[in-house]
């Protein structure tokens, strides 16, 4: 099992953060512009761990050199079933330097947006304290 997948499935926020490059760029499915840097990305991912229920990866796809991965997942957000995919690129040191998330359907994406919006003050404080 890929270390990122294991960290997420074990809900191990410290292990997830350890896999992030300092210059990681996180592209959210519900925000207009990407977030740059490890502190904000790690804080967002901790927020996601708080709002996703019944999270599980259902498929993992990797390119032959192992630098690009797609992790397909399902979860529940505020009673709505969500399907999504984490697209990750790994740098030469094996750290995630590009992290893009896409989700569907629209009603679940809206529920995710609302749930993460409610977390964002805490996320901002966590990122500032890193």
PDB file of N, CA, C and O in Angstrom, residues 4 8 20 24-35 41 44-45 48 52 55 57 69-75 77 82-89 96 98-104 108-109 112 116:
ATOM      1  N   UNK A   4       1.118   7.287   1.343  1.00  0.00           N
ATOM      2  CA  UNK A   4       0.091   8.319   1.464  1.00  0.00           C
ATOM      3  C   UNK A   4      -1.258   7.687   1.757  1.00  0.00           C
ATOM      4  O   UNK A   4      -1.979   8.119   2.661  1.00  0.00           O
ATOM      5  N   UNK A   8      -3.562   8.310   5.140  1.00  0.00           N
ATOM      6  CA  UNK A   8      -4.935   8.825   5.100  1.00  0.00           C
ATOM      7  C   UNK A   8      -5.906   7.808   5.695  1.00  0.00           C
ATOM      8  O   UNK A   8      -6.756   8.158   6.523  1.00  0.00           O
ATOM      9  N   UNK A  20       4.403  15.845   2.681  1.00  0.00           N
ATOM     10  CA  UNK A  20       4.240  17.068   1.894  1.00  0.00           C
ATOM     11  C   UNK A  20       5.575  17.781   1.705  1.00  0.00           C
ATOM     12  O   UNK A  20       6.338  17.954   2.664  1.00  0.00           O
ATOM     13  N   UNK A  24       4.613  22.555  -1.636  1.00  0.00           N
ATOM     14  CA  UNK A  24       3.438  21.889  -2.194  1.00  0.00           C
ATOM     15  C   UNK A  24       2.382  22.921  -2.595  1.00  0.00           C
ATOM     16  O   UNK A  24       2.221  23.950  -1.945  1.00  0.00           O
ATOM     17  N   UNK A  25       1.683  22.622  -3.682  1.00  0.00           N
ATOM     18  CA  UNK A  25       0.546  23.432  -4.122  1.00  0.00           C
ATOM     19  C   UNK A  25      -0.689  22.554  -4.046  1.00  0.00           C
ATOM     20  O   UNK A  25      -0.724  21.471  -4.634  1.00  0.00           O
ATOM     21  N   UNK A  26      -1.683  23.032  -3.287  1.00  0.00           N
ATOM     22  CA  UNK A  26      -2.932  22.291  -3.103  1.00  0.00           C
ATOM     23  C   UNK A  26      -4.043  22.983  -3.877  1.00  0.00           C
ATOM     24  O   UNK A  26      -4.322  24.167  -3.648  1.00  0.00           O
ATOM     25  N   UNK A  27      -4.682  22.236  -4.786  1.00  0.00           N
ATOM     26  CA  UNK A  27      -5.810  22.761  -5.543  1.00  0.00           C
ATOM     27  C   UNK A  27      -7.078  22.084  -5.040  1.00  0.00           C
ATOM     28  O   UNK A  27      -7.262  20.876  -5.205  1.00  0.00           O
ATOM     29  N   UNK A  28      -7.926  22.874  -4.425  1.00  0.00           N
ATOM     30  CA  UNK A  28      -9.160  22.407  -3.805  1.00  0.00           C
ATOM     31  C   UNK A  28     -10.274  22.278  -4.838  1.00  0.00           C
ATOM     32  O   UNK A  28     -10.318  23.056  -5.797  1.00  0.00           O
ATOM     33  N   UNK A  29     -11.199  21.355  -4.610  1.00  0.00           N
ATOM     34  CA  UNK A  29     -12.346  21.254  -5.517  1.00  0.00           C
ATOM     35  C   UNK A  29     -13.367  22.369  -5.311  1.00  0.00           C
ATOM     36  O   UNK A  29     -14.260  22.538  -6.126  1.00  0.00           O
ATOM     37  N   UNK A  30     -13.230  23.123  -4.229  1.00  0.00           N
ATOM     38  CA  UNK A  30     -14.253  24.122  -3.908  1.00  0.00           C
ATOM     39  C   UNK A  30     -13.709  25.541  -3.749  1.00  0.00           C
ATOM     40  O   UNK A  30     -14.460  26.448  -3.410  1.00  0.00           O
ATOM     41  N   UNK A  31     -12.420  25.748  -3.994  1.00  0.00           N
ATOM     42  CA  UNK A  31     -11.832  27.086  -3.895  1.00  0.00           C
ATOM     43  C   UNK A  31     -11.331  27.517  -5.265  1.00  0.00           C
ATOM     44  O   UNK A  31     -10.870  26.688  -6.057  1.00  0.00           O
ATOM     45  N   UNK A  32     -11.396  28.807  -5.537  1.00  0.00           N
ATOM     46  CA  UNK A  32     -11.040  29.326  -6.849  1.00  0.00           C
ATOM     47  C   UNK A  32      -9.557  29.218  -7.143  1.00  0.00           C
ATOM     48  O   UNK A  32      -9.152  28.808  -8.212  1.00  0.00           O
ATOM     49  N   UNK A  33      -8.709  29.609  -6.169  1.00  0.00           N
ATOM     50  CA  UNK A  33      -7.280  29.578  -6.457  1.00  0.00           C
ATOM     51  C   UNK A  33      -6.571  28.575  -5.549  1.00  0.00           C
ATOM     52  O   UNK A  33      -7.022  28.302  -4.435  1.00  0.00           O
ATOM     53  N   UNK A  34      -5.457  28.034  -6.021  1.00  0.00           N
ATOM     54  CA  UNK A  34      -4.716  27.044  -5.239  1.00  0.00           C
ATOM     55  C   UNK A  34      -4.091  27.661  -3.986  1.00  0.00           C
ATOM     56  O   UNK A  34      -3.884  28.870  -3.894  1.00  0.00           O
ATOM     57  N   UNK A  35      -3.783  26.799  -3.034  1.00  0.00           N
ATOM     58  CA  UNK A  35      -3.088  27.174  -1.810  1.00  0.00           C
ATOM     59  C   UNK A  35      -1.649  26.695  -1.925  1.00  0.00           C
ATOM     60  O   UNK A  35      -1.408  25.538  -2.277  1.00  0.00           O
ATOM     61  N   UNK A  41      -1.533  23.642   3.455  1.00  0.00           N
ATOM     62  CA  UNK A  41      -1.994  22.360   2.906  1.00  0.00           C
ATOM     63  C   UNK A  41      -2.224  21.349   4.018  1.00  0.00           C
ATOM     64  O   UNK A  41      -3.263  20.672   4.047  1.00  0.00           O
ATOM     65  N   UNK A  44      -5.401  22.271   5.875  1.00  0.00           N
ATOM     66  CA  UNK A  44      -6.592  21.926   5.086  1.00  0.00           C
ATOM     67  C   UNK A  44      -6.858  20.433   5.168  1.00  0.00           C
ATOM     68  O   UNK A  44      -8.005  20.001   5.364  1.00  0.00           O
ATOM     69  N   UNK A  45      -5.822  19.637   5.032  1.00  0.00           N
ATOM     70  CA  UNK A  45      -6.010  18.183   5.062  1.00  0.00           C
ATOM     71  C   UNK A  45      -6.473  17.709   6.439  1.00  0.00           C
ATOM     72  O   UNK A  45      -7.289  16.782   6.531  1.00  0.00           O
ATOM     73  N   UNK A  48     -10.111  18.358   6.394  1.00  0.00           N
ATOM     74  CA  UNK A  48     -10.799  17.334   5.609  1.00  0.00           C
ATOM     75  C   UNK A  48     -11.005  16.078   6.450  1.00  0.00           C
ATOM     76  O   UNK A  48     -12.086  15.468   6.415  1.00  0.00           O
ATOM     77  N   UNK A  52     -14.848  14.664   6.601  1.00  0.00           N
ATOM     78  CA  UNK A  52     -15.197  13.444   5.867  1.00  0.00           C
ATOM     79  C   UNK A  52     -15.564  12.335   6.845  1.00  0.00           C
ATOM     80  O   UNK A  52     -14.839  12.075   7.799  1.00  0.00           O
ATOM     81  N   UNK A  55     -14.769   7.606   5.112  1.00  0.00           N
ATOM     82  CA  UNK A  55     -13.819   7.778   4.009  1.00  0.00           C
ATOM     83  C   UNK A  55     -13.134   6.454   3.687  1.00  0.00           C
ATOM     84  O   UNK A  55     -12.713   5.731   4.582  1.00  0.00           O
ATOM     85  N   UNK A  57     -10.560   4.743   0.268  1.00  0.00           N
ATOM     86  CA  UNK A  57     -10.064   4.715  -1.098  1.00  0.00           C
ATOM     87  C   UNK A  57     -10.582   3.451  -1.763  1.00  0.00           C
ATOM     88  O   UNK A  57     -10.590   2.377  -1.152  1.00  0.00           O
ATOM     89  N   UNK A  69       0.216   9.810  -9.011  1.00  0.00           N
ATOM     90  CA  UNK A  69      -0.763   8.863  -8.484  1.00  0.00           C
ATOM     91  C   UNK A  69      -2.144   9.496  -8.516  1.00  0.00           C
ATOM     92  O   UNK A  69      -2.279  10.708  -8.323  1.00  0.00           O
ATOM     93  N   UNK A  70      -3.142   8.647  -8.699  1.00  0.00           N
ATOM     94  CA  UNK A  70      -4.537   9.050  -8.555  1.00  0.00           C
ATOM     95  C   UNK A  70      -5.174   8.081  -7.559  1.00  0.00           C
ATOM     96  O   UNK A  70      -5.068   6.864  -7.722  1.00  0.00           O
ATOM     97  N   UNK A  71      -5.775   8.633  -6.526  1.00  0.00           N
ATOM     98  CA  UNK A  71      -6.436   7.838  -5.500  1.00  0.00           C
ATOM     99  C   UNK A  71      -7.924   8.175  -5.536  1.00  0.00           C
ATOM    100  O   UNK A  71      -8.314   9.280  -5.176  1.00  0.00           O
ATOM    101  N   UNK A  72      -8.748   7.237  -5.967  1.00  0.00           N
ATOM    102  CA  UNK A  72     -10.191   7.426  -6.063  1.00  0.00           C
ATOM    103  C   UNK A  72     -10.809   7.085  -4.707  1.00  0.00           C
ATOM    104  O   UNK A  72     -10.473   6.053  -4.113  1.00  0.00           O
ATOM    105  N   UNK A  73     -11.715   7.956  -4.220  1.00  0.00           N
ATOM    106  CA  UNK A  73     -12.281   7.740  -2.894  1.00  0.00           C
ATOM    107  C   UNK A  73     -13.787   7.946  -2.874  1.00  0.00           C
ATOM    108  O   UNK A  73     -14.369   8.543  -3.786  1.00  0.00           O
ATOM    109  N   UNK A  74     -14.389   7.454  -1.801  1.00  0.00           N
ATOM    110  CA  UNK A  74     -15.772   7.749  -1.452  1.00  0.00           C
ATOM    111  C   UNK A  74     -15.785   8.191   0.008  1.00  0.00           C
ATOM    112  O   UNK A  74     -14.912   7.823   0.789  1.00  0.00           O
ATOM    113  N   UNK A  75     -16.775   8.984   0.350  1.00  0.00           N
ATOM    114  CA  UNK A  75     -16.935   9.450   1.726  1.00  0.00           C
ATOM    115  C   UNK A  75     -18.346  10.002   1.869  1.00  0.00           C
ATOM    116  O   UNK A  75     -19.117  10.031   0.899  1.00  0.00           O
ATOM    117  N   UNK A  77     -20.283  13.523   3.507  1.00  0.00           N
ATOM    118  CA  UNK A  77     -20.155  14.866   4.066  1.00  0.00           C
ATOM    119  C   UNK A  77     -21.561  15.370   4.358  1.00  0.00           C
ATOM    120  O   UNK A  77     -22.373  15.493   3.436  1.00  0.00           O
ATOM    121  N   UNK A  82     -20.161  11.381  -1.348  1.00  0.00           N
ATOM    122  CA  UNK A  82     -19.282  12.086  -2.264  1.00  0.00           C
ATOM    123  C   UNK A  82     -18.297  11.095  -2.875  1.00  0.00           C
ATOM    124  O   UNK A  82     -17.880  10.140  -2.225  1.00  0.00           O
ATOM    125  N   UNK A  83     -17.995  11.300  -4.146  1.00  0.00           N
ATOM    126  CA  UNK A  83     -16.961  10.535  -4.834  1.00  0.00           C
ATOM    127  C   UNK A  83     -15.903  11.527  -5.271  1.00  0.00           C
ATOM    128  O   UNK A  83     -16.231  12.667  -5.646  1.00  0.00           O
ATOM    129  N   UNK A  84     -14.659  11.102  -5.217  1.00  0.00           N
ATOM    130  CA  UNK A  84     -13.613  12.024  -5.615  1.00  0.00           C
ATOM    131  C   UNK A  84     -12.324  11.331  -5.965  1.00  0.00           C
ATOM    132  O   UNK A  84     -12.221  10.105  -5.930  1.00  0.00           O
ATOM    133  N   UNK A  85     -11.356  12.164  -6.305  1.00  0.00           N
ATOM    134  CA  UNK A  85     -10.038  11.650  -6.659  1.00  0.00           C
ATOM    135  C   UNK A  85      -8.986  12.648  -6.194  1.00  0.00           C
ATOM    136  O   UNK A  85      -9.120  13.853  -6.412  1.00  0.00           O
ATOM    137  N   UNK A  86      -7.958  12.111  -5.544  1.00  0.00           N
ATOM    138  CA  UNK A  86      -6.773  12.880  -5.183  1.00  0.00           C
ATOM    139  C   UNK A  86      -5.725  12.615  -6.257  1.00  0.00           C
ATOM    140  O   UNK A  86      -5.338  11.457  -6.480  1.00  0.00           O
ATOM    141  N   UNK A  87      -5.279  13.660  -6.927  1.00  0.00           N
ATOM    142  CA  UNK A  87      -4.223  13.559  -7.936  1.00  0.00           C
ATOM    143  C   UNK A  87      -2.952  14.111  -7.307  1.00  0.00           C
ATOM    144  O   UNK A  87      -2.902  15.295  -6.947  1.00  0.00           O
ATOM    145  N   UNK A  88      -1.943  13.277  -7.172  1.00  0.00           N
ATOM    146  CA  UNK A  88      -0.717  13.669  -6.499  1.00  0.00           C
ATOM    147  C   UNK A  88       0.486  13.539  -7.418  1.00  0.00           C
ATOM    148  O   UNK A  88       0.590  12.575  -8.181  1.00  0.00           O
ATOM    149  N   UNK A  89       1.388  14.497  -7.308  1.00  0.00           N
ATOM    150  CA  UNK A  89       2.688  14.400  -7.973  1.00  0.00           C
ATOM    151  C   UNK A  89       3.740  14.426  -6.881  1.00  0.00           C
ATOM    152  O   UNK A  89       3.655  15.222  -5.941  1.00  0.00           O
ATOM    153  N   UNK A  96       5.123  15.063  -1.757  1.00  0.00           N
ATOM    154  CA  UNK A  96       4.036  15.561  -2.598  1.00  0.00           C
ATOM    155  C   UNK A  96       4.268  17.048  -2.857  1.00  0.00           C
ATOM    156  O   UNK A  96       4.293  17.845  -1.919  1.00  0.00           O
ATOM    157  N   UNK A  98       2.512  18.555  -5.642  1.00  0.00           N
ATOM    158  CA  UNK A  98       1.291  19.008  -6.308  1.00  0.00           C
ATOM    159  C   UNK A  98       0.159  18.092  -5.879  1.00  0.00           C
ATOM    160  O   UNK A  98       0.288  16.861  -5.978  1.00  0.00           O
ATOM    161  N   UNK A  99      -0.935  18.684  -5.369  1.00  0.00           N
ATOM    162  CA  UNK A  99      -2.040  17.910  -4.802  1.00  0.00           C
ATOM    163  C   UNK A  99      -3.328  18.560  -5.290  1.00  0.00           C
ATOM    164  O   UNK A  99      -3.648  19.690  -4.909  1.00  0.00           O
ATOM    165  N   UNK A 100      -4.048  17.864  -6.163  1.00  0.00           N
ATOM    166  CA  UNK A 100      -5.308  18.366  -6.706  1.00  0.00           C
ATOM    167  C   UNK A 100      -6.420  17.392  -6.339  1.00  0.00           C
ATOM    168  O   UNK A 100      -6.261  16.178  -6.483  1.00  0.00           O
ATOM    169  N   UNK A 101      -7.542  17.935  -5.905  1.00  0.00           N
ATOM    170  CA  UNK A 101      -8.702  17.115  -5.540  1.00  0.00           C
ATOM    171  C   UNK A 101      -9.878  17.501  -6.417  1.00  0.00           C
ATOM    172  O   UNK A 101     -10.141  18.684  -6.635  1.00  0.00           O
ATOM    173  N   UNK A 102     -10.568  16.496  -6.918  1.00  0.00           N
ATOM    174  CA  UNK A 102     -11.820  16.703  -7.654  1.00  0.00           C
ATOM    175  C   UNK A 102     -12.886  15.840  -7.006  1.00  0.00           C
ATOM    176  O   UNK A 102     -12.590  14.722  -6.558  1.00  0.00           O
ATOM    177  N   UNK A 103     -14.127  16.373  -6.946  1.00  0.00           N
ATOM    178  CA  UNK A 103     -15.230  15.640  -6.319  1.00  0.00           C
ATOM    179  C   UNK A 103     -16.506  15.778  -7.139  1.00  0.00           C
ATOM    180  O   UNK A 103     -16.651  16.698  -7.945  1.00  0.00           O
ATOM    181  N   UNK A 104     -17.420  14.880  -6.890  1.00  0.00           N
ATOM    182  CA  UNK A 104     -18.740  14.888  -7.498  1.00  0.00           C
ATOM    183  C   UNK A 104     -19.697  14.208  -6.542  1.00  0.00           C
ATOM    184  O   UNK A 104     -19.228  13.508  -5.659  1.00  0.00           O
ATOM    185  N   UNK A 108     -22.895  17.181  -3.270  1.00  0.00           N
ATOM    186  CA  UNK A 108     -21.886  16.785  -2.282  1.00  0.00           C
ATOM    187  C   UNK A 108     -20.740  17.790  -2.257  1.00  0.00           C
ATOM    188  O   UNK A 108     -20.200  18.096  -1.191  1.00  0.00           O
ATOM    189  N   UNK A 109     -20.358  18.311  -3.420  1.00  0.00           N
ATOM    190  CA  UNK A 109     -19.310  19.337  -3.473  1.00  0.00           C
ATOM    191  C   UNK A 109     -19.761  20.581  -2.708  1.00  0.00           C
ATOM    192  O   UNK A 109     -18.966  21.213  -1.996  1.00  0.00           O
ATOM    193  N   UNK A 112     -19.452  19.830   0.921  1.00  0.00           N
ATOM    194  CA  UNK A 112     -18.042  19.894   1.290  1.00  0.00           C
ATOM    195  C   UNK A 112     -17.600  21.351   1.440  1.00  0.00           C
ATOM    196  O   UNK A 112     -16.908  21.711   2.397  1.00  0.00           O
ATOM    197  N   UNK A 116     -16.176  22.744   4.915  1.00  0.00           N
ATOM    198  CA  UNK A 116     -14.810  23.268   4.984  1.00  0.00           C
ATOM    199  C   UNK A 116     -14.826  24.762   5.302  1.00  0.00           C
ATOM    200  O   UNK A 116     -13.944  25.257   6.001  1.00  0.00           O
TER     201      UNK A 116
END
